[in-house]
């Protein structure tokens, strides 16, 4: 028995059902959706409700209309973003815009992750990641002043080899990182920067990079739209820590 009934308007419920089928592959790229009449029968809903549901999916680029033919699932699969590594400009259609580089007071979670004392400032690099010309991710990366001041990390220009290379050259090679993933509704800046349709949530990826002796040298906030992208993680098998391992 359901613990709580779904309070959303009926058109949002229907859009959610169709969206889930598209993302799972039950409705394949290029496949034609059932007719409006067919959807009215399937969901026991009014024609206007079905049209509102389809319009939501069109706004999110899940489906497209072809005049006189019908409504079809988008041709492309969801873009899989490798969550365990940063995408650098170059192959596979990725590029980025550097939006801002400044000295700033860090957000509370960043200050705690980097063990920055109250009142101290950091170097912040704000970027927009693109894929084939479409916005994919807004990021804010923070570095302690004693690490980044006077280095390419503090300069308002793109970095050849990326921040990991600069940190390695400074004697702070990346040894491991930790990610926290959450989902929330976007801010106005995120809606506008990522060109998000209404009511689409975002992934918030909070990453802390550690160097030798577990010392944190970078904290990043990475924001991606939740409607067209999937995060991919890989982990090598570890017999000592894998499920079912015997102590």
Tab-separated table of C-alpha atoms in Angstrom:
chain	number	residue	atom	x	y	z
A	1	UNK	CA	0.000	0.000	0.000
A	2	UNK	CA	1.308	3.450	-0.911
A	3	UNK	CA	2.489	5.525	2.030
A	4	UNK	CA	1.396	8.720	0.282
A	5	UNK	CA	-0.667	9.462	-2.812
A	6	UNK	CA	1.022	11.360	-5.651
A	7	UNK	CA	-0.091	15.015	-5.238
A	8	UNK	CA	1.162	16.189	-8.622
A	9	UNK	CA	-1.222	17.366	-11.352
A	10	UNK	CA	-2.248	14.541	-13.671
A	11	UNK	CA	-0.277	15.874	-16.656
A	12	UNK	CA	2.930	15.814	-14.585
A	13	UNK	CA	2.263	12.211	-13.536
A	14	UNK	CA	1.758	11.171	-17.165
A	15	UNK	CA	4.869	13.021	-18.318
A	16	UNK	CA	6.833	11.263	-15.567
A	17	UNK	CA	5.635	7.827	-16.731
A	18	UNK	CA	6.610	8.513	-20.349
A	19	UNK	CA	9.927	10.098	-19.339
A	20	UNK	CA	10.837	7.020	-17.310
A	21	UNK	CA	10.046	4.770	-20.285
A	22	UNK	CA	12.236	6.880	-22.573
A	23	UNK	CA	15.164	6.880	-20.153
A	24	UNK	CA	14.910	3.120	-19.585
A	25	UNK	CA	14.791	2.355	-23.309
A	26	UNK	CA	11.245	0.974	-23.236
A	27	UNK	CA	10.501	3.740	-25.729
A	28	UNK	CA	13.456	3.719	-28.100
A	29	UNK	CA	15.129	6.686	-29.835
A	30	UNK	CA	13.140	7.614	-32.944
A	31	UNK	CA	10.129	5.523	-31.925
A	32	UNK	CA	6.712	7.055	-32.459
A	33	UNK	CA	4.573	7.513	-29.365
A	34	UNK	CA	1.011	6.196	-29.389
A	35	UNK	CA	-1.575	8.584	-30.778
A	36	UNK	CA	-3.208	11.123	-28.499
A	37	UNK	CA	-6.313	8.958	-28.501
A	38	UNK	CA	-4.213	5.973	-27.480
A	39	UNK	CA	-2.639	7.899	-24.623
A	40	UNK	CA	-6.058	9.175	-23.527
A	41	UNK	CA	-7.201	5.565	-23.264
A	42	UNK	CA	-4.027	4.304	-21.599
A	43	UNK	CA	-3.944	6.986	-18.904
A	44	UNK	CA	-7.709	7.537	-18.629
A	45	UNK	CA	-7.133	11.272	-19.009
A	46	UNK	CA	-8.600	14.140	-20.975
A	47	UNK	CA	-7.119	15.139	-24.328
A	48	UNK	CA	-5.979	18.487	-22.900
A	49	UNK	CA	-4.152	16.699	-20.063
A	50	UNK	CA	-2.281	14.496	-22.542
A	51	UNK	CA	-1.330	17.544	-24.590
A	52	UNK	CA	0.071	19.273	-21.496
A	53	UNK	CA	2.091	16.158	-20.638
A	54	UNK	CA	3.505	15.967	-24.161
A	55	UNK	CA	4.345	19.660	-24.125
A	56	UNK	CA	6.388	19.160	-20.948
A	57	UNK	CA	8.360	16.401	-22.675
A	58	UNK	CA	8.855	18.587	-25.750
A	59	UNK	CA	10.158	21.425	-23.568
A	60	UNK	CA	12.671	18.995	-22.046
A	61	UNK	CA	13.672	17.687	-25.504
A	62	UNK	CA	12.549	14.151	-24.733
A	63	UNK	CA	10.129	14.079	-27.672
A	64	UNK	CA	9.610	16.018	-30.882
A	65	UNK	CA	6.568	16.617	-33.060
A	66	UNK	CA	6.552	16.077	-36.803
A	67	UNK	CA	3.620	17.809	-38.458
A	68	UNK	CA	1.143	15.377	-39.909
A	69	UNK	CA	3.079	12.350	-38.608
A	70	UNK	CA	2.972	12.352	-34.818
A	71	UNK	CA	5.207	12.638	-31.780
A	72	UNK	CA	8.533	10.791	-31.711
A	73	UNK	CA	11.132	10.001	-29.031
A	74	UNK	CA	14.313	12.065	-29.375
A	75	UNK	CA	16.904	10.485	-31.624
A	76	UNK	CA	19.842	10.736	-29.230
A	77	UNK	CA	20.459	8.765	-26.060
A	78	UNK	CA	21.033	10.603	-22.755
A	79	UNK	CA	24.537	12.044	-22.545
A	80	UNK	CA	26.534	9.977	-20.070
A	81	UNK	CA	28.869	12.230	-18.100
A	82	UNK	CA	31.847	10.542	-16.472
A	83	UNK	CA	31.420	11.624	-12.864
A	84	UNK	CA	34.797	10.276	-11.809
A	85	UNK	CA	36.852	12.582	-14.000
A	86	UNK	CA	36.763	16.097	-15.336
A	87	UNK	CA	36.134	16.491	-19.025
A	88	UNK	CA	38.827	18.595	-20.657
A	89	UNK	CA	38.314	20.573	-23.862
A	90	UNK	CA	39.101	18.725	-27.054
A	91	UNK	CA	37.734	15.322	-28.119
A	92	UNK	CA	34.160	14.061	-27.942
A	93	UNK	CA	32.636	17.514	-28.466
A	94	UNK	CA	33.501	18.956	-25.045
A	95	UNK	CA	34.585	22.542	-24.513
A	96	UNK	CA	34.211	25.084	-21.740
A	97	UNK	CA	33.787	28.774	-21.105
A	98	UNK	CA	35.652	30.391	-18.249
A	99	UNK	CA	33.047	32.647	-16.638
A	100	UNK	CA	34.911	34.086	-13.657
A	101	UNK	CA	38.132	33.812	-11.663
A	102	UNK	CA	38.261	35.726	-8.412
A	103	UNK	CA	39.412	35.782	-4.809
A	104	UNK	CA	36.367	35.122	-2.658
A	105	UNK	CA	35.061	34.002	0.698
A	106	UNK	CA	34.130	30.328	0.296
A	107	UNK	CA	30.684	28.845	1.010
A	108	UNK	CA	30.454	27.150	4.388
A	109	UNK	CA	30.646	23.587	3.044
A	110	UNK	CA	33.692	24.464	0.927
A	111	UNK	CA	35.429	26.160	3.865
A	112	UNK	CA	34.803	23.101	6.036
A	113	UNK	CA	36.053	20.697	3.347
A	114	UNK	CA	39.242	22.700	2.764
A	115	UNK	CA	39.676	23.467	6.497
A	116	UNK	CA	39.689	27.201	5.735
A	117	UNK	CA	39.549	29.370	8.913
A	118	UNK	CA	36.665	31.832	9.270
A	119	UNK	CA	37.319	35.003	7.311
A	120	UNK	CA	40.005	33.515	5.074
A	121	UNK	CA	39.550	33.671	1.325
A	122	UNK	CA	40.135	31.294	-1.574
A	123	UNK	CA	40.636	31.373	-5.326
A	124	UNK	CA	37.401	30.530	-7.154
A	125	UNK	CA	37.187	29.437	-10.812
A	126	UNK	CA	33.689	29.419	-12.332
A	127	UNK	CA	33.153	27.565	-15.624
A	128	UNK	CA	30.455	26.399	-18.038
A	129	UNK	CA	31.046	23.009	-19.651
A	130	UNK	CA	29.582	22.508	-23.134
A	131	UNK	CA	29.007	19.442	-25.289
A	132	UNK	CA	28.452	20.004	-29.010
A	133	UNK	CA	27.433	23.566	-28.194
A	134	UNK	CA	24.878	22.650	-25.520
A	135	UNK	CA	25.404	23.564	-21.842
A	136	UNK	CA	26.090	20.529	-19.666
A	137	UNK	CA	27.518	21.700	-16.360
A	138	UNK	CA	28.148	24.798	-14.284
A	139	UNK	CA	31.090	24.449	-11.915
A	140	UNK	CA	32.684	26.430	-9.132
A	141	UNK	CA	36.148	25.206	-8.052
A	142	UNK	CA	37.860	26.557	-4.931
A	143	UNK	CA	41.551	26.490	-3.950
A	144	UNK	CA	43.251	27.699	-0.742
A	145	UNK	CA	45.089	30.981	-1.263
A	146	UNK	CA	48.394	29.567	-0.068
A	147	UNK	CA	48.108	26.925	-2.801
A	148	UNK	CA	46.722	28.921	-5.729
A	149	UNK	CA	47.774	32.578	-5.329
A	150	UNK	CA	50.206	33.651	-8.027
A	151	UNK	CA	49.708	30.437	-10.039
A	152	UNK	CA	47.733	29.735	-13.239
A	153	UNK	CA	44.807	28.789	-10.996
A	154	UNK	CA	44.426	32.464	-10.088
A	155	UNK	CA	44.731	33.763	-13.669
A	156	UNK	CA	41.662	34.557	-15.753
A	157	UNK	CA	42.541	32.265	-18.603
A	158	UNK	CA	42.128	28.632	-19.537
A	159	UNK	CA	44.737	26.238	-18.155
A	160	UNK	CA	46.639	23.921	-20.452
A	161	UNK	CA	46.405	20.455	-18.940
A	162	UNK	CA	43.758	21.590	-16.468
A	163	UNK	CA	43.835	22.232	-12.734
A	164	UNK	CA	45.101	18.699	-11.863
A	165	UNK	CA	48.267	19.355	-13.853
A	166	UNK	CA	48.846	22.700	-12.128
A	167	UNK	CA	48.349	21.139	-8.710
A	168	UNK	CA	50.759	18.325	-9.576
A	169	UNK	CA	53.360	20.852	-10.788
A	170	UNK	CA	52.978	22.721	-7.477
A	171	UNK	CA	53.675	19.550	-5.517
A	172	UNK	CA	50.054	18.664	-4.739
A	173	UNK	CA	49.268	15.649	-6.963
A	174	UNK	CA	45.749	14.309	-6.778
A	175	UNK	CA	45.747	11.064	-4.760
A	176	UNK	CA	42.015	10.571	-4.402
A	177	UNK	CA	38.759	12.472	-4.285
A	178	UNK	CA	35.384	12.144	-2.626
A	179	UNK	CA	32.026	12.993	-4.202
A	180	UNK	CA	28.669	13.711	-2.613
A	181	UNK	CA	25.688	13.713	-4.985
A	182	UNK	CA	22.362	15.337	-4.225
A	183	UNK	CA	19.344	16.432	-6.242
A	184	UNK	CA	17.460	19.688	-5.822
A	185	UNK	CA	15.560	22.351	-7.720
A	186	UNK	CA	17.843	24.804	-9.563
A	187	UNK	CA	18.560	28.412	-8.737
A	188	UNK	CA	17.729	31.122	-11.272
A	189	UNK	CA	21.412	31.331	-12.232
A	190	UNK	CA	21.444	27.589	-12.922
A	191	UNK	CA	18.201	27.668	-14.935
A	192	UNK	CA	19.557	30.442	-17.130
A	193	UNK	CA	23.129	29.131	-17.393
A	194	UNK	CA	22.088	25.579	-18.288
A	195	UNK	CA	19.008	26.565	-20.321
A	196	UNK	CA	16.779	24.331	-18.191
A	197	UNK	CA	13.072	23.778	-18.883
A	198	UNK	CA	10.597	24.453	-16.062
A	199	UNK	CA	10.479	22.062	-13.089
A	200	UNK	CA	13.654	20.153	-14.022
A	201	UNK	CA	15.862	19.302	-11.012
A	202	UNK	CA	19.655	19.367	-11.055
A	203	UNK	CA	22.399	17.058	-9.847
A	204	UNK	CA	24.649	18.771	-7.302
A	205	UNK	CA	28.027	17.042	-7.192
A	206	UNK	CA	30.269	18.198	-4.338
A	207	UNK	CA	33.830	17.021	-4.909
A	208	UNK	CA	36.861	17.311	-2.642
A	209	UNK	CA	40.302	16.488	-4.067
A	210	UNK	CA	43.026	15.268	-1.697
A	211	UNK	CA	46.788	15.177	-2.128
A	212	UNK	CA	49.438	13.431	-0.016
A	213	UNK	CA	48.658	12.749	3.646
A	214	UNK	CA	44.951	13.272	2.979
A	215	UNK	CA	45.353	17.020	2.589
A	216	UNK	CA	42.439	18.712	0.752
A	217	UNK	CA	43.561	21.072	-2.033
A	218	UNK	CA	40.417	21.598	-4.101
A	219	UNK	CA	36.660	21.631	-3.560
A	220	UNK	CA	34.214	21.896	-6.443
A	221	UNK	CA	30.478	22.307	-6.831
A	222	UNK	CA	29.283	20.810	-10.133
A	223	UNK	CA	25.708	21.375	-11.310
A	224	UNK	CA	24.116	19.369	-14.144
A	225	UNK	CA	20.554	19.291	-15.461
A	226	UNK	CA	18.727	16.132	-14.451
A	227	UNK	CA	16.657	15.712	-17.620
A	228	UNK	CA	19.151	14.777	-20.355
A	229	UNK	CA	22.224	13.501	-18.548
A	230	UNK	CA	23.331	10.478	-16.566
A	231	UNK	CA	26.310	10.198	-14.232
A	232	UNK	CA	28.624	7.219	-14.709
A	233	UNK	CA	30.919	5.818	-12.005
A	234	UNK	CA	33.437	3.012	-12.234
A	235	UNK	CA	35.262	1.262	-9.407
A	236	UNK	CA	37.884	-1.440	-9.636
A	237	UNK	CA	37.046	-4.660	-7.821
A	238	UNK	CA	38.540	-4.934	-4.341
A	239	UNK	CA	38.193	-8.404	-2.852
A	240	UNK	CA	38.844	-7.124	0.659
A	241	UNK	CA	36.088	-4.512	0.542
A	242	UNK	CA	33.622	-5.992	-1.924
A	243	UNK	CA	30.157	-7.104	-0.723
A	244	UNK	CA	30.299	-10.577	0.768
A	245	UNK	CA	33.999	-10.435	1.621
A	246	UNK	CA	34.896	-12.348	4.764
A	247	UNK	CA	36.813	-10.467	7.448
